[in-house]
Amino acid sequence: MRYETAEISLVGHREQNQDRVAVVRNESTAFLIVVDGMGGHAQGERAAVVARESFIRSFDEASGDVADPQLFISEAISRAHDAVSAIGEGRSVEHKPRATCAICLVIGSDAWWGHVGDSRVYVLRDGMVLNRTRDHSHVELLLREGLISEDEIPGHPMRHYVECCLGGESALPRADSDATAKNFRAGDTLLVCSDGLWSGVSDDVIG
């Protein structure tokens, strides 16, 4: 299956752009990477750079032959977490570099993905969101427990609090066996993004 890829990263209204993106590919596979350095923590930009490099290295070392895509995603995230944690060794918790991420591996007409924090993967078709990742965030937990509604999330005071991240103290989320899409059609879109894109718009607008 033929597909086109594009990447964009803008500073917007912030003083510093801590997003890092990459698309690496070979004849049969594309690997989409988004890492968002956490601006509330020291050296968020460095965390994003280190994580991005780690993801690219994982893909390069696979030599284009990914026999188990879900295992590859899980191990790539674990390696990136270790790499970001390593540059924070010896620092107090509040000064450790941290980042969120979303990655997606496309092989033929199938895709597999993983994420940590509130960076997302969307599957779009015919102007609709077919699927998207659920954030590892405080408001997502409140939503899951029925304590708030989707409509309350944009204005919630803790909407930017993530429950886990690369380089953080919390355990990484377990791999999601449902984080895959098969048999893409012509015109389908995979969107991998940070909260800088989705936080200001609804899923309906993104679709």
Coordinates of C-alpha atoms in Angstrom, one line a residue:
M1 CA 0.0 0.0 0.0
R2 CA 1.3 3.5 -0.9
Y3 CA 1.1 6.2 1.7
E4 CA 2.2 9.8 2.1
T5 CA 3.7 11.2 5.3
A6 CA 4.2 14.8 6.6
E7 CA 5.4 16.3 9.8
I8 CA 5.0 19.8 11.3
S9 CA 6.1 21.4 14.6
L10 CA 5.3 25.0 15.5
V11 CA 6.2 27.0 18.6
G12 CA 2.8 28.7 18.7
H13 CA 2.4 31.2 21.6
R14 CA 5.1 29.6 23.8
E15 CA 8.6 30.8 24.3
Q16 CA 10.1 27.5 23.4
N17 CA 9.0 24.5 21.3
Q18 CA 9.7 21.3 23.2
D19 CA 8.0 19.0 20.6
R20 CA 10.2 16.7 18.6
V21 CA 8.9 14.7 15.7
A22 CA 10.3 12.3 13.1
V23 CA 9.1 10.0 10.3
V24 CA 11.6 7.2 9.6
R25 CA 10.9 4.6 6.9
N26 CA 12.2 1.9 4.7
E27 CA 10.7 0.1 1.7
S28 CA 8.0 -1.6 3.7
T29 CA 7.6 0.2 7.0
A30 CA 7.1 3.7 8.4
F31 CA 7.7 4.7 12.0
L32 CA 5.9 7.9 13.2
I33 CA 7.3 9.6 16.3
V34 CA 6.1 12.5 18.4
V35 CA 7.7 13.5 21.7
D36 CA 6.6 16.4 23.8
G37 CA 9.1 17.7 26.4
M38 CA 7.2 18.7 29.6
G39 CA 7.5 22.4 29.9
G40 CA 6.8 22.4 33.6
H41 CA 9.9 20.4 34.2
A42 CA 13.6 21.3 33.8
Q43 CA 15.2 20.4 30.5
G44 CA 12.0 19.2 28.8
E45 CA 13.5 20.0 25.4
R46 CA 16.5 17.8 26.2
A47 CA 14.2 15.0 27.3
A48 CA 12.3 15.2 23.9
V49 CA 15.6 15.1 22.0
V50 CA 16.9 12.1 23.9
A51 CA 13.6 10.2 23.5
R52 CA 13.4 10.9 19.8
E53 CA 16.9 9.7 19.2
S54 CA 16.2 6.6 21.2
F55 CA 13.1 5.8 19.1
I56 CA 15.0 6.3 15.9
R57 CA 17.8 4.0 17.1
S58 CA 15.3 1.3 18.0
F59 CA 13.9 1.4 14.5
D60 CA 17.4 1.4 12.9
E61 CA 18.5 -1.6 15.0
A62 CA 15.4 -3.5 13.9
S63 CA 16.9 -3.3 10.3
G64 CA 13.5 -2.9 8.8
D65 CA 12.4 -6.4 10.0
V66 CA 9.9 -6.0 12.8
A67 CA 8.5 -9.5 13.4
D68 CA 6.4 -8.6 16.4
P69 CA 5.1 -5.0 16.0
Q70 CA 3.5 -4.8 19.5
L71 CA 6.6 -6.0 21.2
F72 CA 8.7 -3.5 19.2
I73 CA 6.4 -0.6 20.3
S74 CA 6.6 -1.7 24.0
E75 CA 10.4 -2.2 23.9
A76 CA 11.0 1.1 22.1
I77 CA 9.0 3.0 24.7
S78 CA 10.8 1.3 27.5
R79 CA 14.2 2.1 26.0
A80 CA 13.2 5.8 25.5
H81 CA 12.0 5.9 29.1
D82 CA 15.3 4.5 30.3
A83 CA 17.2 7.0 28.2
V84 CA 15.3 10.0 29.6
S85 CA 15.6 8.6 33.1
A86 CA 19.4 8.3 32.7
I87 CA 19.9 12.0 32.0
G88 CA 17.9 12.8 35.2
E89 CA 19.9 10.6 37.5
G90 CA 21.1 12.5 40.6
R91 CA 18.5 15.3 40.2
S92 CA 15.7 15.9 42.5
V93 CA 12.2 14.8 41.3
E94 CA 11.1 18.3 40.4
H95 CA 14.2 18.8 38.2
K96 CA 14.2 15.5 36.3
P97 CA 13.7 15.9 32.5
R98 CA 10.4 14.4 31.4
A99 CA 8.3 14.0 28.2
T100 CA 5.2 12.5 26.8
C101 CA 5.2 10.5 23.5
A102 CA 3.1 8.8 20.9
I103 CA 4.6 6.4 18.3
C104 CA 3.1 4.5 15.4
L105 CA 4.5 1.7 13.3
V106 CA 2.9 1.2 9.8
I107 CA 3.5 -2.0 7.9
G108 CA 1.6 -2.3 4.6
S109 CA -2.0 -1.5 5.4
D110 CA -1.7 -2.2 9.1
A111 CA -0.6 0.0 12.0
W112 CA 0.4 -0.5 15.7
W113 CA 0.9 2.2 18.2
G114 CA 1.7 3.1 21.8
H115 CA 1.8 6.3 23.9
V116 CA 2.7 7.6 27.3
G117 CA 1.0 10.7 28.8
D118 CA -1.3 12.9 26.8
S119 CA 0.3 12.7 23.3
R120 CA -2.1 10.9 21.0
V121 CA -2.7 8.7 18.0
Y122 CA -5.9 9.2 16.0
V123 CA -7.3 7.0 13.2
L124 CA -9.4 9.1 10.8
R125 CA -11.7 8.1 8.1
D126 CA -14.3 10.0 6.0
G127 CA -14.2 13.0 8.4
M128 CA -14.7 10.9 11.5
V129 CA -12.4 9.7 14.4
L130 CA -12.5 5.9 14.2
N131 CA -10.2 5.5 17.1
R132 CA -7.9 7.4 19.3
T133 CA -5.7 6.7 22.3
R134 CA -6.9 7.6 25.8
D135 CA -4.6 9.9 27.8
H136 CA -2.7 8.8 30.8
S137 CA -3.9 11.9 32.7
H138 CA -5.7 12.8 35.9
V139 CA -8.9 14.0 34.1
E140 CA -9.0 10.8 32.1
L141 CA -9.1 8.9 35.4
L142 CA -11.9 11.1 36.6
L143 CA -13.8 10.6 33.4
R144 CA -13.3 6.8 33.6
E145 CA -14.7 6.8 37.2
G146 CA -17.7 8.9 36.1
L147 CA -16.7 11.9 38.2
I148 CA -16.6 14.3 35.3
S149 CA -18.0 14.4 31.7
E150 CA -16.1 14.9 28.4
D151 CA -17.6 18.4 28.3
E152 CA -16.0 19.3 31.6
I153 CA -12.4 18.3 30.6
P154 CA -11.4 21.5 28.6
G155 CA -12.1 23.7 31.6
H156 CA -10.9 21.4 34.4
P157 CA -8.0 22.9 36.5
M158 CA -6.1 19.6 36.4
R159 CA -6.5 18.9 32.6
H160 CA -2.7 19.2 32.0
Y161 CA -1.7 16.7 34.8
V162 CA -0.3 13.5 33.4
E163 CA -0.2 10.3 35.4
C164 CA 2.9 8.9 33.8
C165 CA 5.6 10.1 31.4
L166 CA 9.0 9.2 30.0
G167 CA 11.6 9.8 32.7
G168 CA 8.9 9.9 35.4
E169 CA 8.7 8.0 38.7
S170 CA 5.4 6.2 37.9
A171 CA 5.4 2.9 36.1
L172 CA 4.9 2.9 32.3
P173 CA 1.4 1.9 31.2
R174 CA 0.9 -1.7 30.2
A175 CA 0.9 -2.4 26.5
D176 CA -2.6 -2.3 24.9
S177 CA -3.3 -5.2 22.7
D178 CA -6.1 -3.2 21.0
A179 CA -3.7 -0.5 19.9
T180 CA -3.8 -1.5 16.3
A181 CA -5.7 -0.9 13.1
K182 CA -5.9 -3.3 10.2
N183 CA -6.7 -3.0 6.5
F184 CA -6.4 0.8 6.0
R185 CA -8.3 2.1 3.0
A186 CA -7.3 4.8 0.5
G187 CA -7.9 8.2 2.2
D188 CA -7.5 7.0 5.8
T189 CA -5.3 9.1 8.0
L190 CA -3.1 8.4 11.0
L191 CA -2.5 11.5 13.1
V192 CA 0.2 11.3 15.8
C193 CA 0.3 14.5 17.8
S194 CA 1.0 16.2 21.1
D195 CA -1.5 18.1 23.3
G196 CA -0.4 21.3 21.5
L197 CA -2.7 20.2 18.6
W198 CA -5.7 18.5 20.2
S199 CA -6.1 20.6 23.4
G200 CA -7.8 23.5 21.7
V201 CA -10.2 21.5 19.4
S202 CA -12.7 18.7 19.8
D203 CA -12.5 15.3 18.2
D204 CA -15.2 16.3 15.8
V205 CA -13.0 19.1 14.4
I206 CA -10.0 16.9 14.2
G207 CA -12.0 14.3 12.2

